[in-house]
Short mmCIF file of C-alpha atoms in Angstrom, two decimals:
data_model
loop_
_atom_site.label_atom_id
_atom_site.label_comp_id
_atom_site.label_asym_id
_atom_site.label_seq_id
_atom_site.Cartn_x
_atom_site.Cartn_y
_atom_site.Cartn_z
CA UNK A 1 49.73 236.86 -31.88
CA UNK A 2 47.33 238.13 -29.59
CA UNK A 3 47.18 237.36 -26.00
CA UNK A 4 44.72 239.12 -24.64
CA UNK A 5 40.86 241.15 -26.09
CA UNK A 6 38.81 243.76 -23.64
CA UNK A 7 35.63 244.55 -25.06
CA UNK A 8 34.40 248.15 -24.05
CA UNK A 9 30.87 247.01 -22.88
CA UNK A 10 28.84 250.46 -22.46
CA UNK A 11 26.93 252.25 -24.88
CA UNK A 12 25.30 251.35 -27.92
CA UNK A 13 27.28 248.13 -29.73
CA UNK A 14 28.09 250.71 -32.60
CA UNK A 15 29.82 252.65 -30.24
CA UNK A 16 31.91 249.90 -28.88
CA UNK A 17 35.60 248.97 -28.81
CA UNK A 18 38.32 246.49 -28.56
CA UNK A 19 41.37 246.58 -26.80
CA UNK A 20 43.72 243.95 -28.18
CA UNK A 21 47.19 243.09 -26.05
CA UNK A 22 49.72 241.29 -28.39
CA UNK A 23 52.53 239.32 -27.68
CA UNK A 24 55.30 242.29 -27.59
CA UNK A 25 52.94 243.94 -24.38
CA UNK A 26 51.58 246.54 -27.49
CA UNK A 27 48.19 247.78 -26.56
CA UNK A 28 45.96 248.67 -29.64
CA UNK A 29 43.03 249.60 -30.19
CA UNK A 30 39.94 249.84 -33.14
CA UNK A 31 36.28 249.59 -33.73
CA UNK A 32 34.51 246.34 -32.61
CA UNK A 33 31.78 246.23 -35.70
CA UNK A 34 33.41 248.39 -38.28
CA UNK A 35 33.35 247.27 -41.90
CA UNK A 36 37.29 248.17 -42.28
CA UNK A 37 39.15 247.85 -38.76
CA UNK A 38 41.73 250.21 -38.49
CA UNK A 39 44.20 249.59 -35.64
CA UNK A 40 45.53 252.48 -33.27
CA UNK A 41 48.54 251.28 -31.32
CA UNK A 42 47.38 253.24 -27.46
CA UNK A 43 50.98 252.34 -25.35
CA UNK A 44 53.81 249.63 -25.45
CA UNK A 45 55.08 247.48 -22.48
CA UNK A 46 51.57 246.88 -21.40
CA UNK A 47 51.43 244.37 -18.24
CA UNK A 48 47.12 244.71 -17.37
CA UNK A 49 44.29 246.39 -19.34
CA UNK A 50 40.69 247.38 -18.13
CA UNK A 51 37.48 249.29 -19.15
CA UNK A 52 35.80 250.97 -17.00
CA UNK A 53 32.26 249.16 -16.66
CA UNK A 54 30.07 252.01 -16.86
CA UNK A 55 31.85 254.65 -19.51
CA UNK A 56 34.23 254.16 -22.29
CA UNK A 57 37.34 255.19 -20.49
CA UNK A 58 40.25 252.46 -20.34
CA UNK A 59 42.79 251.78 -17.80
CA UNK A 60 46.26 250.30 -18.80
CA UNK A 61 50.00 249.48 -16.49
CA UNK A 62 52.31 250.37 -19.00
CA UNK A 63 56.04 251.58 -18.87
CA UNK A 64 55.72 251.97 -15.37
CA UNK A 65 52.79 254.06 -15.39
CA UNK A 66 49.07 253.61 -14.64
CA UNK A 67 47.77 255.49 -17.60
CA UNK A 68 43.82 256.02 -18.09
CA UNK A 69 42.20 257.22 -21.30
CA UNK A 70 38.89 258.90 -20.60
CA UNK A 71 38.19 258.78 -24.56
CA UNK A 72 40.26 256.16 -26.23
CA UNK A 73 38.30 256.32 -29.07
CA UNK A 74 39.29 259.47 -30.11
CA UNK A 75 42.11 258.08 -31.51
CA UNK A 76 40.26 257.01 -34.51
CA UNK A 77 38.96 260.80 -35.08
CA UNK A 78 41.82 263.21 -33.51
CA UNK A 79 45.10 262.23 -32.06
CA UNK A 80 45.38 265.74 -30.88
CA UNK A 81 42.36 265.03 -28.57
CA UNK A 82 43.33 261.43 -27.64
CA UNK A 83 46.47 262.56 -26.00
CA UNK A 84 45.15 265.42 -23.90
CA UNK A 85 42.58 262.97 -22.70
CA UNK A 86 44.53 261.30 -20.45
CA UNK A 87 45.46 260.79 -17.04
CA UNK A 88 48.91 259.33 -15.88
CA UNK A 89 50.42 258.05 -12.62
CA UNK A 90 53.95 256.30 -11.41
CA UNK A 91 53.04 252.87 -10.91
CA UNK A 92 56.33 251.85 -9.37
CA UNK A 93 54.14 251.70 -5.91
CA UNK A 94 52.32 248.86 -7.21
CA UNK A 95 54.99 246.80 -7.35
CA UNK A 96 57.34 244.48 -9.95
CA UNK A 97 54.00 243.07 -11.73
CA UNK A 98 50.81 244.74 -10.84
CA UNK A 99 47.22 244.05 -12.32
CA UNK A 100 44.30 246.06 -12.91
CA UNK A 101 41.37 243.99 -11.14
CA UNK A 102 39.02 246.10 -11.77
CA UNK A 103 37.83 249.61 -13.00
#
């Protein structure tokens, strides 16, 4: 079941992605118009997801970290790349149930 979609909204639309937040807090992510959708789970225990409005990088609270991707979609191409790509950051200052507002 999913409870929540983020739609990466810059560049081209065949460059474009969707986030997708299920019901267990699993944060996944795949190709908005590809012809086959192949789904990349990104983190687990997910509380608040974001794009960034002007690049492709995503934001997400998860496991008590802020975590941001600067190229999610590498995850579809190299998963050696996708996890160097990252930045991470104790989110326990945020408090018990932070969200991301904005990006």
């Amino acid at each position: 079941e999913i409870q929540r979609v983020a739609l990466n909204q810059s560049g081209s639309s065949s460059d474009r992605q969707l986030a997708i937040l299920d019901k267990n807090s699993n944060l996944y992510l795949t190709s908005a118009l590809a012809s086959v959708h192949r789904f990349e789970k990104l983190a687990t225990m997910v509380l608040s997801v974001a794009w960034q409005e002007r690049t492709s990088m995503l934001a997400a609270l998860a496991n008590s970290k802020l975590t941001v991707w600067y190229a999610p979609g590498s995850i579809l191409a190299d998963k050696t790349m996708f996890t160097k790509a990252r930045f991470e950051k104790d989110a326990s200052e945020y408090g018990k149930s932070p969200t991301i507002v904005s990006f």
